[in-house]
PDB file of C-alpha atoms in Angstrom:
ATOM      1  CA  UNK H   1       5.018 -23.849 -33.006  1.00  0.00           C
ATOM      2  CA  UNK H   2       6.572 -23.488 -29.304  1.00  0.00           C
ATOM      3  CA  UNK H   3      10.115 -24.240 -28.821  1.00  0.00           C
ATOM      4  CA  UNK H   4      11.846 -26.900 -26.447  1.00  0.00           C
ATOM      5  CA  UNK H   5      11.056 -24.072 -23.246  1.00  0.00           C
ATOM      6  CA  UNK H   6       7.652 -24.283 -23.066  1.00  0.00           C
ATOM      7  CA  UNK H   7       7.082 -21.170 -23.934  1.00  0.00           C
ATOM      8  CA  UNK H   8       4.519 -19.835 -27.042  1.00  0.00           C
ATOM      9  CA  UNK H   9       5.590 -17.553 -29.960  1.00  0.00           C
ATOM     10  CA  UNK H  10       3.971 -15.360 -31.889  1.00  0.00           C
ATOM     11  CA  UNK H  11       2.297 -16.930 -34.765  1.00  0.00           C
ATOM     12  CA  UNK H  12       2.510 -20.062 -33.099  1.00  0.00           C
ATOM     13  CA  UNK H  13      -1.019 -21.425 -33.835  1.00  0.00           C
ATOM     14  CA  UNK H  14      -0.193 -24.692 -31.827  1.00  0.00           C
ATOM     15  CA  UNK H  15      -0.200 -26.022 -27.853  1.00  0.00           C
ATOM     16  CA  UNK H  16       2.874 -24.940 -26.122  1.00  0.00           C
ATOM     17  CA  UNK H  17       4.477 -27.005 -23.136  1.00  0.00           C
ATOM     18  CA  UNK H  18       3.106 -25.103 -19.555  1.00  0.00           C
ATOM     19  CA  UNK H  19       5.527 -22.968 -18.002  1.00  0.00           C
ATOM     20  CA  UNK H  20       7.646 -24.829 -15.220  1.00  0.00           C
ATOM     21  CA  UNK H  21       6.619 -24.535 -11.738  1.00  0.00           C
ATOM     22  CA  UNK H  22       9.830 -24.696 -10.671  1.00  0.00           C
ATOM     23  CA  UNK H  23      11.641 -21.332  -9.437  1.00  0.00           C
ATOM     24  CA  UNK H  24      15.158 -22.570 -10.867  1.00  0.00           C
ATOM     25  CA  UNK H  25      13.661 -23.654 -13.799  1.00  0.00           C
ATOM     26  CA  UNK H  26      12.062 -20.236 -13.929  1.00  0.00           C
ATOM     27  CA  UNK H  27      15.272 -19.109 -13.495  1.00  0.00           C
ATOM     28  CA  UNK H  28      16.864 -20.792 -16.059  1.00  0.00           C
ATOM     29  CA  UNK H  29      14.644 -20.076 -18.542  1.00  0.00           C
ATOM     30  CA  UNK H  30      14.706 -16.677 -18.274  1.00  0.00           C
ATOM     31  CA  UNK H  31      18.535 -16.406 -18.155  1.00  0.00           C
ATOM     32  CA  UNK H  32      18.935 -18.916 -21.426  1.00  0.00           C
ATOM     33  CA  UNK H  33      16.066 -15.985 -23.087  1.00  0.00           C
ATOM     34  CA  UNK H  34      18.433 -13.196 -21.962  1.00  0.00           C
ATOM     35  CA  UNK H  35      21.847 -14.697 -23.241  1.00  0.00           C
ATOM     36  CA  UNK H  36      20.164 -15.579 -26.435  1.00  0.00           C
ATOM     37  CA  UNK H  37      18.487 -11.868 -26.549  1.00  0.00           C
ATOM     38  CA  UNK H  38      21.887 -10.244 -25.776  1.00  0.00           C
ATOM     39  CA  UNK H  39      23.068 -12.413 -28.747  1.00  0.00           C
ATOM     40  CA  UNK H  40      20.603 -11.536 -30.913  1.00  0.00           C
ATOM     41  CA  UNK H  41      21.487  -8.358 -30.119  1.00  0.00           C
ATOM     42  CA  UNK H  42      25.078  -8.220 -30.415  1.00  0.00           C
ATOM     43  CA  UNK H  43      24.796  -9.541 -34.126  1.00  0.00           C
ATOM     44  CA  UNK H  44      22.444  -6.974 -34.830  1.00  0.00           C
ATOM     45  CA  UNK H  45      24.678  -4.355 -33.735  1.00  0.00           C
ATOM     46  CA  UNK H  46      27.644  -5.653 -36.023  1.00  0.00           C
ATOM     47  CA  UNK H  47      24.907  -6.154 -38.817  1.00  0.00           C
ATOM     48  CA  UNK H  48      24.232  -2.206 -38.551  1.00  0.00           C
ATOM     49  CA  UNK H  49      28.007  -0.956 -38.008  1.00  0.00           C
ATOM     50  CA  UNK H  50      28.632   1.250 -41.532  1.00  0.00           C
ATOM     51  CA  UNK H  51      31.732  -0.528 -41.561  1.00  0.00           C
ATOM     52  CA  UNK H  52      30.095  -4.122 -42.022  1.00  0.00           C
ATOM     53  CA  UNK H  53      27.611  -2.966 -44.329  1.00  0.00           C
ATOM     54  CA  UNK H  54      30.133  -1.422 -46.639  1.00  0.00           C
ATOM     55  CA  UNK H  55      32.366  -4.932 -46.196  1.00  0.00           C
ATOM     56  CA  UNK H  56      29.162  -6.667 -47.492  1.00  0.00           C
ATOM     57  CA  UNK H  57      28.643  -4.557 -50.313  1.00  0.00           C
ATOM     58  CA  UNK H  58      32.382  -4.466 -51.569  1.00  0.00           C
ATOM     59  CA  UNK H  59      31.314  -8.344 -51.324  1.00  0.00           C
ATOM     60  CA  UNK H  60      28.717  -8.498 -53.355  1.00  0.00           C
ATOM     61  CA  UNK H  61      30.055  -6.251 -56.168  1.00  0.00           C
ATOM     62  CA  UNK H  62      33.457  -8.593 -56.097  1.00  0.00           C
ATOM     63  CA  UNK H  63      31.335 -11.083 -56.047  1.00  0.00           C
ATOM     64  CA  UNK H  64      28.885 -10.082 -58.986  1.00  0.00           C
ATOM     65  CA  UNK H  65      32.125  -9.125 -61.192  1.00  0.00           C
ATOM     66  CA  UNK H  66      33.337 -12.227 -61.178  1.00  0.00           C
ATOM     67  CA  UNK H  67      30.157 -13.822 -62.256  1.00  0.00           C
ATOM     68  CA  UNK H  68      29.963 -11.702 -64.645  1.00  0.00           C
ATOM     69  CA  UNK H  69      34.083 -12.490 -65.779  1.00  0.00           C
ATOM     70  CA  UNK H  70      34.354 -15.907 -65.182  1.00  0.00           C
ATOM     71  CA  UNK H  71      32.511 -18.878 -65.932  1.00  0.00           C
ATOM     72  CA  UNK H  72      31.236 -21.200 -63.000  1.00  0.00           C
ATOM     73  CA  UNK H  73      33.881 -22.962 -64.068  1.00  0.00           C
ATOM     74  CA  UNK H  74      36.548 -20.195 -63.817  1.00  0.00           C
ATOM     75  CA  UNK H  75      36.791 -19.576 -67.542  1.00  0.00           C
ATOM     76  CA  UNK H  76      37.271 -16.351 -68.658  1.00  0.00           C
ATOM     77  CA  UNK H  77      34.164 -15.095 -70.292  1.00  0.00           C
ATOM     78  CA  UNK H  78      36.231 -13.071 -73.508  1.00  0.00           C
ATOM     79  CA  UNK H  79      32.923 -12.314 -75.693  1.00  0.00           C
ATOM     80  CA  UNK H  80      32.230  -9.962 -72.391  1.00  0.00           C
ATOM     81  CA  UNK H  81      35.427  -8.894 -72.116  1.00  0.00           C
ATOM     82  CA  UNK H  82      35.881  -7.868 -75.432  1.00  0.00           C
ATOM     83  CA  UNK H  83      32.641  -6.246 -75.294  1.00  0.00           C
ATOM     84  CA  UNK H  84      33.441  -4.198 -71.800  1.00  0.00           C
ATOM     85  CA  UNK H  85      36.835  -3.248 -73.959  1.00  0.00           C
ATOM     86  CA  UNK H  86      34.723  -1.832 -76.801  1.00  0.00           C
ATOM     87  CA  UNK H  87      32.203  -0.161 -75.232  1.00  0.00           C
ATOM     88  CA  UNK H  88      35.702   1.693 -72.874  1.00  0.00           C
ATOM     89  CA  UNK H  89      37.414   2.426 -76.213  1.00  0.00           C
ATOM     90  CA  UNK H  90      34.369   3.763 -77.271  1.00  0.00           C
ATOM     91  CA  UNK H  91      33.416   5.943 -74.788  1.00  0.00           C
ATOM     92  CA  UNK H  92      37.149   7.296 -74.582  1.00  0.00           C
ATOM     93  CA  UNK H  93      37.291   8.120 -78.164  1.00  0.00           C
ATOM     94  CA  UNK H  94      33.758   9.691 -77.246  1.00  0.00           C
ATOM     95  CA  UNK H  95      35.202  12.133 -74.288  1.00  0.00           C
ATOM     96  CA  UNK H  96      38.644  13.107 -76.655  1.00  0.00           C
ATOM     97  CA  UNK H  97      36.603  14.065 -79.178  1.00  0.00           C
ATOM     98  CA  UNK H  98      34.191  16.088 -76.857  1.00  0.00           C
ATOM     99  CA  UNK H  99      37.507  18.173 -75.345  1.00  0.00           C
ATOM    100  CA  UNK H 100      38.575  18.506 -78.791  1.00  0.00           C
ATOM    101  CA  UNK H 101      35.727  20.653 -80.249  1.00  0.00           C
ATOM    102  CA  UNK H 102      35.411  22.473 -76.476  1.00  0.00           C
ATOM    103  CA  UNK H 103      39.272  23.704 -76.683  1.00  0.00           C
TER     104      UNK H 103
END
C-alpha cells in the first residue's frame, strides 16, 4: 500500500505513485516526512517518560478495580465485596494470631 506521497512502504506489496520531478515538490515532501517523523518522535518520547508510564499503570489498576467493584452499570458488585471483606478479616485474624504465639 503507498500513501497519498508517492512514496512505497515497507510491506507494501502494491504500485506506488513515482516520485515528483519537481524540486519543490521534492521539497515538500521531504519536509511533511520530517514534521511527521519529529512527531512520531515526540510521542514516543512522552510514551517512554517513567512518569507517563506509571500514569498509565495507576490507570489501568483504577481502571480494573472498578470493573471489578461496579457493574457496567455502576452497581455495586456486594457478593465481591463481601467476599474481599472476608478473605481481609480472615487474613487479619490470621496475622494476630501469628504475633500471638511469636510473643
Amino acid at each position: 500500500m503507498s500513501l497519498d506521497d508517492g512514496i512505497p512502504r515497507a510491506g507494501s506489496g502494491g504500485a506506488a505513485t513515482p516520485m515528483p520531478k519537481d524540486p519543490a515538490a521534492i521539497e515538500a515532501l521531504i519536509e511533511r516526512r520530517r514534521a511527521d517523523l519529529a512527531t512520531t518522535i515526540d510521542e514516543l518520547v512522552v510514551r517512554a517518560h517513567p512518569r507517563e508510564i506509571a500514569r498509565r499503570s495507576v490507570a489501568d489498576v483504577r481502571g480494573r478495580l472498578a470493573s471489578f467493584a461496579f457493574t457496567a452499570e455502576g452497581q455495586l458488585r456486594a457478593e465481591r465485596m463481601a467476599a474481599v471483606t472476608a478473605a481481609g478479616v480472615v487474613l487479619i485474624g490470621l496475622l494476630l494470631t501469628l504475633r500471638r504465639r511469636r510473643g
